[in-house]
Amino acid sequence: MNINIDLSYFFNVLLVIFAFVMLTSLIRYLPDLIMDLRYKRVGLDETDNMSGREFEYWLKSQFKRMNYKVTLHRGYKDKGADLIVINSQGQKFAVQAKKLNSGSIGAKVIGEALRGKLNYKCDRALVVTNQKFTEQALEEAEACGVILWDRKKLLEILEDLKARGK
């Protein structure tokens, strides 16, 4: 019994399967790639005109620039964390993003961040805003071990990234 197998047919089938997998992956990740490109070079002043969700995408892009692994949660029912980020040392942070047009972020956000830390089993909780924090928020964050990044801290981070060519 002589069986002839046409290898070109076999390789064509493999090529079609490979192309399908690649296209499916591209379609799945394309929105994230577009958002990353869009927000990579947007400066801090532009965050004042963003929606809260756009600010979260902007933060995701900045964390990626800092070489963090980033997961962005859906905009509602986030269980206290808008993003989960992991730094190069493997520390996992629950990030609560608070975007305001002006004003200050109060102490209520400290509880949200701690809830996110517990729900996602993180090492630390971090609150990031494009504005500033009230004195009460600063005091409670220090007492609870929550890290706060305000507008000034974000500016320092962005300047450092720019100086390092990122």
Short mmCIF file of N, CA and C in Angstrom, two decimals:
data_model
loop_
_atom_site.label_atom_id
_atom_site.label_comp_id
_atom_site.label_asym_id
_atom_site.label_seq_id
_atom_site.Cartn_x
_atom_site.Cartn_y
_atom_site.Cartn_z
N MET A 1 0.84 -1.17 0.00
CA MET A 1 0.00 0.00 0.00
C MET A 1 0.88 1.23 0.00
N ASN A 2 0.63 2.13 -0.94
CA ASN A 2 1.45 3.32 -1.11
C ASN A 2 0.61 4.55 -0.77
N ILE A 3 1.06 5.29 0.25
CA ILE A 3 0.32 6.50 0.66
C ILE A 3 1.17 7.71 0.32
N ASN A 4 0.60 8.56 -0.48
CA ASN A 4 1.27 9.81 -0.82
C ASN A 4 0.61 10.96 -0.07
N ILE A 5 1.36 11.67 0.68
CA ILE A 5 0.83 12.81 1.42
C ILE A 5 1.39 14.07 0.78
N ASP A 6 0.50 14.93 0.43
CA ASP A 6 0.91 16.20 -0.17
C ASP A 6 1.29 17.16 0.96
N LEU A 7 2.58 17.33 1.20
CA LEU A 7 3.05 18.19 2.29
C LEU A 7 2.69 19.65 2.09
N SER A 8 2.58 20.08 0.86
CA SER A 8 2.23 21.49 0.63
C SER A 8 0.82 21.76 1.16
N TYR A 9 -0.08 20.81 1.02
CA TYR A 9 -1.44 20.98 1.56
C TYR A 9 -1.37 21.09 3.08
N PHE A 10 -0.59 20.22 3.70
CA PHE A 10 -0.42 20.22 5.15
C PHE A 10 0.13 21.57 5.63
N PHE A 11 1.15 22.08 4.98
CA PHE A 11 1.75 23.36 5.37
C PHE A 11 0.80 24.53 5.12
N ASN A 12 0.02 24.45 4.06
CA ASN A 12 -0.99 25.49 3.80
C ASN A 12 -2.04 25.54 4.90
N VAL A 13 -2.45 24.37 5.37
CA VAL A 13 -3.41 24.31 6.47
C VAL A 13 -2.80 24.92 7.73
N LEU A 14 -1.56 24.56 8.01
CA LEU A 14 -0.87 25.15 9.17
C LEU A 14 -0.74 26.67 9.04
N LEU A 15 -0.45 27.14 7.85
CA LEU A 15 -0.32 28.56 7.61
C LEU A 15 -1.64 29.29 7.84
N VAL A 16 -2.72 28.71 7.40
CA VAL A 16 -4.05 29.31 7.61
C VAL A 16 -4.38 29.35 9.11
N ILE A 17 -4.09 28.28 9.82
CA ILE A 17 -4.34 28.24 11.27
C ILE A 17 -3.49 29.30 11.97
N PHE A 18 -2.22 29.38 11.60
CA PHE A 18 -1.33 30.38 12.20
C PHE A 18 -1.85 31.79 11.92
N ALA A 19 -2.24 32.07 10.69
CA ALA A 19 -2.75 33.39 10.33
C ALA A 19 -4.02 33.72 11.11
N PHE A 20 -4.89 32.74 11.29
CA PHE A 20 -6.11 32.94 12.05
C PHE A 20 -5.80 33.29 13.50
N VAL A 21 -4.89 32.56 14.11
CA VAL A 21 -4.50 32.82 15.51
C VAL A 21 -3.88 34.21 15.64
N MET A 22 -3.02 34.57 14.72
CA MET A 22 -2.39 35.89 14.77
C MET A 22 -3.42 37.01 14.59
N LEU A 23 -4.33 36.85 13.66
CA LEU A 23 -5.36 37.85 13.42
C LEU A 23 -6.28 37.98 14.62
N THR A 24 -6.65 36.87 15.21
CA THR A 24 -7.49 36.89 16.41
C THR A 24 -6.79 37.62 17.54
N SER A 25 -5.51 37.37 17.73
CA SER A 25 -4.74 38.05 18.77
C SER A 25 -4.66 39.55 18.50
N LEU A 26 -4.42 39.89 17.26
CA LEU A 26 -4.33 41.31 16.89
C LEU A 26 -5.64 42.02 17.17
N ILE A 27 -6.74 41.41 16.79
CA ILE A 27 -8.05 42.02 17.02
C ILE A 27 -8.31 42.17 18.51
N ARG A 28 -7.90 41.18 19.28
CA ARG A 28 -8.12 41.22 20.72
C ARG A 28 -7.32 42.33 21.40
N TYR A 29 -6.08 42.53 20.98
CA TYR A 29 -5.20 43.49 21.63
C TYR A 29 -5.13 44.85 20.93
N LEU A 30 -5.74 44.99 19.78
CA LEU A 30 -5.67 46.24 19.03
C LEU A 30 -6.19 47.45 19.80
N PRO A 31 -7.33 47.35 20.48
CA PRO A 31 -7.78 48.52 21.25
C PRO A 31 -6.77 48.98 22.29
N ASP A 32 -6.14 48.02 22.99
CA ASP A 32 -5.12 48.38 23.98
C ASP A 32 -3.91 49.02 23.31
N LEU A 33 -3.49 48.49 22.18
CA LEU A 33 -2.34 49.07 21.47
C LEU A 33 -2.63 50.50 21.04
N ILE A 34 -3.84 50.73 20.54
CA ILE A 34 -4.22 52.08 20.11
C ILE A 34 -4.23 53.03 21.30
N MET A 35 -4.80 52.59 22.42
CA MET A 35 -4.84 53.44 23.62
C MET A 35 -3.43 53.74 24.12
N ASP A 36 -2.57 52.72 24.12
CA ASP A 36 -1.19 52.94 24.58
C ASP A 36 -0.48 53.97 23.71
N LEU A 37 -0.63 53.85 22.40
CA LEU A 37 -0.01 54.82 21.50
C LEU A 37 -0.59 56.21 21.69
N ARG A 38 -1.89 56.26 21.89
CA ARG A 38 -2.57 57.56 22.05
C ARG A 38 -2.12 58.28 23.31
N TYR A 39 -1.99 57.55 24.42
CA TYR A 39 -1.72 58.19 25.70
C TYR A 39 -0.25 58.20 26.11
N LYS A 40 0.60 57.55 25.34
CA LYS A 40 2.01 57.44 25.74
C LYS A 40 2.66 58.81 25.94
N ARG A 41 2.41 59.72 25.06
CA ARG A 41 3.07 61.02 25.11
C ARG A 41 2.18 62.18 25.56
N VAL A 42 0.96 61.87 25.99
CA VAL A 42 0.07 62.92 26.47
C VAL A 42 0.58 63.39 27.83
N GLY A 43 0.70 64.68 27.99
CA GLY A 43 1.23 65.25 29.22
C GLY A 43 0.20 65.38 30.33
N LEU A 44 0.68 65.80 31.47
CA LEU A 44 -0.14 65.91 32.66
C LEU A 44 -1.25 66.95 32.51
N ASP A 45 -0.95 68.06 31.87
CA ASP A 45 -1.97 69.11 31.72
C ASP A 45 -3.19 68.61 30.94
N GLU A 46 -2.96 67.73 29.98
CA GLU A 46 -4.07 67.21 29.18
C GLU A 46 -5.00 66.32 29.99
N THR A 47 -4.53 65.79 31.13
CA THR A 47 -5.39 64.94 31.95
C THR A 47 -6.56 65.71 32.54
N ASP A 48 -6.40 67.02 32.69
CA ASP A 48 -7.48 67.84 33.27
C ASP A 48 -8.74 67.81 32.40
N ASN A 49 -8.58 67.57 31.12
CA ASN A 49 -9.72 67.56 30.19
C ASN A 49 -10.20 66.15 29.87
N MET A 50 -9.64 65.15 30.53
CA MET A 50 -10.02 63.76 30.28
C MET A 50 -11.20 63.37 31.17
N SER A 51 -11.88 62.31 30.74
CA SER A 51 -12.87 61.67 31.61
C SER A 51 -12.09 60.81 32.62
N GLY A 52 -12.78 60.31 33.61
CA GLY A 52 -12.13 59.43 34.57
C GLY A 52 -11.58 58.18 33.92
N ARG A 53 -12.32 57.61 32.99
CA ARG A 53 -11.88 56.39 32.30
C ARG A 53 -10.66 56.67 31.43
N GLU A 54 -10.67 57.81 30.74
CA GLU A 54 -9.50 58.18 29.93
C GLU A 54 -8.28 58.35 30.81
N PHE A 55 -8.46 58.91 32.00
CA PHE A 55 -7.36 59.07 32.95
C PHE A 55 -6.80 57.70 33.35
N GLU A 56 -7.67 56.72 33.55
CA GLU A 56 -7.22 55.37 33.88
C GLU A 56 -6.39 54.78 32.74
N TYR A 57 -6.84 54.97 31.50
CA TYR A 57 -6.06 54.49 30.35
C TYR A 57 -4.72 55.22 30.27
N TRP A 58 -4.73 56.51 30.56
CA TRP A 58 -3.49 57.30 30.56
C TRP A 58 -2.53 56.75 31.61
N LEU A 59 -3.06 56.46 32.81
CA LEU A 59 -2.21 55.89 33.87
C LEU A 59 -1.65 54.54 33.45
N LYS A 60 -2.47 53.72 32.83
CA LYS A 60 -2.00 52.42 32.35
C LYS A 60 -0.79 52.60 31.44
N SER A 61 -0.89 53.55 30.53
CA SER A 61 0.21 53.81 29.60
C SER A 61 1.47 54.26 30.34
N GLN A 62 1.30 55.11 31.35
CA GLN A 62 2.45 55.60 32.11
C GLN A 62 3.10 54.49 32.92
N PHE A 63 2.29 53.63 33.53
CA PHE A 63 2.85 52.50 34.27
C PHE A 63 3.62 51.57 33.33
N LYS A 64 3.11 51.36 32.14
CA LYS A 64 3.83 50.54 31.16
C LYS A 64 5.17 51.18 30.81
N ARG A 65 5.19 52.50 30.67
CA ARG A 65 6.45 53.20 30.40
C ARG A 65 7.45 52.98 31.52
N MET A 66 6.95 52.77 32.76
CA MET A 66 7.81 52.53 33.92
C MET A 66 8.15 51.04 34.06
N ASN A 67 7.78 50.24 33.05
CA ASN A 67 8.05 48.80 33.02
C ASN A 67 7.27 48.00 34.07
N TYR A 68 6.09 48.48 34.43
CA TYR A 68 5.20 47.73 35.29
C TYR A 68 4.33 46.82 34.42
N LYS A 69 3.92 45.69 34.96
CA LYS A 69 2.88 44.87 34.34
C LYS A 69 1.56 45.48 34.81
N VAL A 70 0.63 45.69 33.88
CA VAL A 70 -0.58 46.45 34.21
C VAL A 70 -1.83 45.70 33.78
N THR A 71 -2.81 45.69 34.67
CA THR A 71 -4.15 45.21 34.34
C THR A 71 -5.12 46.34 34.65
N LEU A 72 -5.92 46.72 33.67
CA LEU A 72 -6.92 47.76 33.84
C LEU A 72 -8.27 47.08 34.04
N HIS A 73 -8.95 47.41 35.13
CA HIS A 73 -10.25 46.83 35.40
C HIS A 73 -11.35 47.64 34.74
N ARG A 74 -12.51 46.99 34.61
CA ARG A 74 -13.63 47.68 34.01
C ARG A 74 -13.97 48.91 34.85
N GLY A 75 -14.64 49.85 34.24
CA GLY A 75 -14.89 51.14 34.87
C GLY A 75 -15.86 51.13 36.03
N TYR A 76 -16.63 50.08 36.21
CA TYR A 76 -17.57 50.01 37.31
C TYR A 76 -17.38 48.68 38.05
N LYS A 77 -17.80 48.65 39.28
CA LYS A 77 -17.63 47.44 40.11
C LYS A 77 -16.19 46.97 40.10
N ASP A 78 -15.27 47.90 40.31
CA ASP A 78 -13.84 47.57 40.25
C ASP A 78 -13.29 47.00 41.55
N LYS A 79 -14.13 46.86 42.57
CA LYS A 79 -13.75 46.30 43.87
C LYS A 79 -12.64 47.11 44.54
N GLY A 80 -12.60 48.41 44.27
CA GLY A 80 -11.66 49.28 44.95
C GLY A 80 -10.36 49.55 44.22
N ALA A 81 -10.17 48.95 43.07
CA ALA A 81 -8.93 49.19 42.32
C ALA A 81 -9.25 49.34 40.84
N ASP A 82 -8.80 50.43 40.27
CA ASP A 82 -8.98 50.66 38.83
C ASP A 82 -7.92 49.91 38.03
N LEU A 83 -6.73 49.81 38.60
CA LEU A 83 -5.63 49.10 37.95
C LEU A 83 -4.93 48.23 38.98
N ILE A 84 -4.37 47.15 38.51
CA ILE A 84 -3.45 46.35 39.32
C ILE A 84 -2.11 46.42 38.58
N VAL A 85 -1.07 46.83 39.30
CA VAL A 85 0.25 46.94 38.67
C VAL A 85 1.25 46.14 39.49
N ILE A 86 2.22 45.59 38.77
CA ILE A 86 3.28 44.82 39.41
C ILE A 86 4.61 45.39 38.96
N ASN A 87 5.44 45.79 39.93
CA ASN A 87 6.73 46.39 39.59
C ASN A 87 7.78 45.31 39.32
N SER A 88 8.98 45.74 39.00
CA SER A 88 10.05 44.80 38.61
C SER A 88 10.50 43.91 39.77
N GLN A 89 10.20 44.32 41.02
CA GLN A 89 10.54 43.49 42.17
C GLN A 89 9.43 42.50 42.51
N GLY A 90 8.34 42.54 41.73
CA GLY A 90 7.23 41.62 41.95
C GLY A 90 6.19 42.11 42.93
N GLN A 91 6.33 43.34 43.42
CA GLN A 91 5.32 43.89 44.32
C GLN A 91 4.06 44.23 43.55
N LYS A 92 2.92 43.85 44.11
CA LYS A 92 1.63 44.03 43.47
C LYS A 92 0.89 45.19 44.17
N PHE A 93 0.43 46.16 43.36
CA PHE A 93 -0.23 47.35 43.88
C PHE A 93 -1.66 47.43 43.37
N ALA A 94 -2.59 47.73 44.27
CA ALA A 94 -3.96 48.08 43.88
C ALA A 94 -3.97 49.59 43.69
N VAL A 95 -4.32 50.04 42.50
CA VAL A 95 -4.28 51.48 42.19
C VAL A 95 -5.69 52.01 42.04
N GLN A 96 -6.00 53.02 42.82
CA GLN A 96 -7.27 53.74 42.71
C GLN A 96 -6.96 55.08 42.04
N ALA A 97 -7.54 55.31 40.88
CA ALA A 97 -7.30 56.54 40.12
C ALA A 97 -8.43 57.53 40.41
N LYS A 98 -8.07 58.77 40.70
CA LYS A 98 -9.05 59.82 40.96
C LYS A 98 -8.70 61.05 40.14
N LYS A 99 -9.51 61.30 39.14
CA LYS A 99 -9.30 62.43 38.23
C LYS A 99 -10.29 63.53 38.56
N LEU A 100 -9.77 64.72 38.77
CA LEU A 100 -10.61 65.90 39.02
C LEU A 100 -10.21 67.01 38.06
N ASN A 101 -11.16 67.89 37.77
CA ASN A 101 -10.84 69.09 36.98
C ASN A 101 -10.09 70.10 37.84
N SER A 102 -10.44 70.16 39.12
CA SER A 102 -9.76 71.03 40.08
C SER A 102 -10.15 70.54 41.47
N GLY A 103 -9.48 71.09 42.48
CA GLY A 103 -9.82 70.72 43.86
C GLY A 103 -8.90 69.67 44.43
N SER A 104 -9.38 69.05 45.52
CA SER A 104 -8.57 68.08 46.26
C SER A 104 -9.35 66.80 46.49
N ILE A 105 -8.60 65.72 46.63
CA ILE A 105 -9.18 64.41 46.91
C ILE A 105 -9.20 64.21 48.41
N GLY A 106 -10.37 63.80 48.95
CA GLY A 106 -10.54 63.61 50.38
C GLY A 106 -10.15 62.23 50.86
N ALA A 107 -10.36 62.01 52.15
CA ALA A 107 -9.92 60.79 52.83
C ALA A 107 -10.73 59.56 52.43
N LYS A 108 -11.91 59.72 51.89
CA LYS A 108 -12.75 58.58 51.51
C LYS A 108 -12.01 57.61 50.59
N VAL A 109 -11.17 58.14 49.74
CA VAL A 109 -10.45 57.31 48.76
C VAL A 109 -9.47 56.35 49.43
N ILE A 110 -9.05 56.65 50.64
CA ILE A 110 -8.11 55.77 51.34
C ILE A 110 -8.78 54.41 51.60
N GLY A 111 -10.03 54.46 52.03
CA GLY A 111 -10.78 53.22 52.26
C GLY A 111 -10.99 52.43 50.98
N GLU A 112 -11.26 53.13 49.87
CA GLU A 112 -11.43 52.46 48.58
C GLU A 112 -10.15 51.71 48.19
N ALA A 113 -9.02 52.39 48.36
CA ALA A 113 -7.74 51.79 47.99
C ALA A 113 -7.42 50.57 48.87
N LEU A 114 -7.73 50.67 50.15
CA LEU A 114 -7.49 49.53 51.04
C LEU A 114 -8.40 48.36 50.68
N ARG A 115 -9.62 48.64 50.28
CA ARG A 115 -10.55 47.60 49.83
C ARG A 115 -9.99 46.91 48.58
N GLY A 116 -9.44 47.71 47.66
CA GLY A 116 -8.82 47.15 46.47
C GLY A 116 -7.63 46.26 46.81
N LYS A 117 -6.84 46.71 47.76
CA LYS A 117 -5.67 45.93 48.19
C LYS A 117 -6.09 44.56 48.72
N LEU A 118 -7.15 44.53 49.53
CA LEU A 118 -7.64 43.28 50.09
C LEU A 118 -8.30 42.41 49.02
N ASN A 119 -9.16 42.99 48.21
CA ASN A 119 -9.89 42.22 47.20
C ASN A 119 -8.97 41.56 46.18
N TYR A 120 -7.89 42.24 45.82
CA TYR A 120 -6.99 41.70 44.80
C TYR A 120 -5.70 41.12 45.38
N LYS A 121 -5.67 40.98 46.71
CA LYS A 121 -4.53 40.37 47.41
C LYS A 121 -3.21 41.03 47.00
N CYS A 122 -3.19 42.35 47.13
CA CYS A 122 -2.02 43.13 46.75
C CYS A 122 -1.12 43.39 47.95
N ASP A 123 0.13 43.72 47.66
CA ASP A 123 1.08 44.06 48.71
C ASP A 123 0.88 45.48 49.23
N ARG A 124 0.49 46.38 48.33
CA ARG A 124 0.35 47.79 48.68
C ARG A 124 -0.87 48.39 47.99
N ALA A 125 -1.31 49.53 48.51
CA ALA A 125 -2.40 50.30 47.90
C ALA A 125 -1.83 51.66 47.49
N LEU A 126 -2.26 52.14 46.33
CA LEU A 126 -1.77 53.40 45.76
C LEU A 126 -2.95 54.18 45.22
N VAL A 127 -3.00 55.46 45.56
CA VAL A 127 -4.01 56.35 45.01
C VAL A 127 -3.30 57.39 44.17
N VAL A 128 -3.77 57.57 42.93
CA VAL A 128 -3.15 58.52 42.02
C VAL A 128 -4.21 59.53 41.58
N THR A 129 -3.85 60.81 41.65
CA THR A 129 -4.74 61.87 41.19
C THR A 129 -3.96 62.87 40.34
N ASN A 130 -4.70 63.57 39.50
CA ASN A 130 -4.09 64.64 38.70
C ASN A 130 -4.16 65.97 39.44
N GLN A 131 -4.65 65.96 40.66
CA GLN A 131 -4.75 67.18 41.47
C GLN A 131 -3.95 67.00 42.76
N LYS A 132 -4.56 67.28 43.92
CA LYS A 132 -3.86 67.13 45.19
C LYS A 132 -4.78 66.47 46.21
N PHE A 133 -4.24 66.19 47.39
CA PHE A 133 -4.99 65.53 48.45
C PHE A 133 -5.22 66.51 49.60
N THR A 134 -6.32 66.29 50.33
CA THR A 134 -6.58 67.09 51.52
C THR A 134 -5.62 66.66 52.62
N GLU A 135 -5.48 67.50 53.64
CA GLU A 135 -4.63 67.16 54.78
C GLU A 135 -5.13 65.88 55.45
N GLN A 136 -6.45 65.74 55.58
CA GLN A 136 -7.01 64.55 56.20
C GLN A 136 -6.65 63.30 55.41
N ALA A 137 -6.71 63.38 54.09
CA ALA A 137 -6.34 62.24 53.25
C ALA A 137 -4.86 61.90 53.45
N LEU A 138 -4.01 62.91 53.51
CA LEU A 138 -2.58 62.68 53.72
C LEU A 138 -2.32 61.99 55.05
N GLU A 139 -3.01 62.45 56.11
CA GLU A 139 -2.84 61.86 57.44
C GLU A 139 -3.32 60.41 57.48
N GLU A 140 -4.51 60.15 56.92
CA GLU A 140 -5.05 58.80 56.95
C GLU A 140 -4.23 57.84 56.10
N ALA A 141 -3.74 58.31 54.97
CA ALA A 141 -2.91 57.47 54.11
C ALA A 141 -1.64 57.07 54.84
N GLU A 142 -1.03 58.01 55.53
CA GLU A 142 0.20 57.70 56.28
C GLU A 142 -0.10 56.68 57.38
N ALA A 143 -1.21 56.85 58.08
CA ALA A 143 -1.57 55.94 59.17
C ALA A 143 -1.90 54.54 58.65
N CYS A 144 -2.45 54.45 57.45
CA CYS A 144 -2.88 53.16 56.89
C CYS A 144 -1.87 52.55 55.93
N GLY A 145 -0.78 53.24 55.63
CA GLY A 145 0.23 52.72 54.72
C GLY A 145 -0.15 52.79 53.25
N VAL A 146 -1.05 53.70 52.90
CA VAL A 146 -1.46 53.88 51.51
C VAL A 146 -0.54 54.91 50.86
N ILE A 147 -0.05 54.59 49.69
CA ILE A 147 0.84 55.50 48.94
C ILE A 147 -0.03 56.48 48.16
N LEU A 148 0.35 57.74 48.18
CA LEU A 148 -0.38 58.77 47.44
C LEU A 148 0.52 59.43 46.40
N TRP A 149 0.03 59.49 45.18
CA TRP A 149 0.71 60.24 44.11
C TRP A 149 -0.22 61.36 43.68
N ASP A 150 0.24 62.59 43.88
CA ASP A 150 -0.53 63.75 43.46
C ASP A 150 0.05 64.32 42.18
N ARG A 151 -0.44 65.48 41.79
CA ARG A 151 0.01 66.11 40.54
C ARG A 151 1.52 66.33 40.52
N LYS A 152 2.05 66.76 41.66
CA LYS A 152 3.50 67.03 41.75
C LYS A 152 4.30 65.74 41.54
N LYS A 153 3.87 64.65 42.16
CA LYS A 153 4.57 63.36 42.02
C LYS A 153 4.47 62.86 40.58
N LEU A 154 3.28 62.99 39.97
CA LEU A 154 3.14 62.58 38.57
C LEU A 154 4.07 63.36 37.66
N LEU A 155 4.19 64.64 37.91
CA LEU A 155 5.09 65.48 37.11
C LEU A 155 6.53 65.01 37.24
N GLU A 156 6.96 64.68 38.46
CA GLU A 156 8.31 64.16 38.69
C GLU A 156 8.53 62.86 37.91
N ILE A 157 7.54 61.98 37.95
CA ILE A 157 7.64 60.70 37.25
C ILE A 157 7.75 60.92 35.75
N LEU A 158 6.91 61.79 35.20
CA LEU A 158 6.93 62.07 33.76
C LEU A 158 8.25 62.69 33.33
N GLU A 159 8.79 63.59 34.15
CA GLU A 159 10.09 64.20 33.83
C GLU A 159 11.20 63.17 33.85
N ASP A 160 11.12 62.24 34.82
CA ASP A 160 12.12 61.16 34.91
C ASP A 160 12.04 60.25 33.69
N LEU A 161 10.84 59.89 33.28
CA LEU A 161 10.66 59.05 32.08
C LEU A 161 11.21 59.74 30.86
N LYS A 162 10.94 61.02 30.74
CA LYS A 162 11.43 61.78 29.58
C LYS A 162 12.96 61.84 29.58
N ALA A 163 13.56 62.06 30.75
CA ALA A 163 15.02 62.13 30.86
C ALA A 163 15.66 60.78 30.50
N ARG A 164 14.95 59.68 30.76
CA ARG A 164 15.48 58.35 30.45
C ARG A 164 15.11 57.92 29.03
N GLY A 165 14.48 58.80 28.28
CA GLY A 165 14.13 58.50 26.90
C GLY A 165 13.00 57.52 26.73
N LYS A 166 12.11 57.46 27.68
CA LYS A 166 10.97 56.52 27.61
C LYS A 166 9.70 57.24 27.24
#
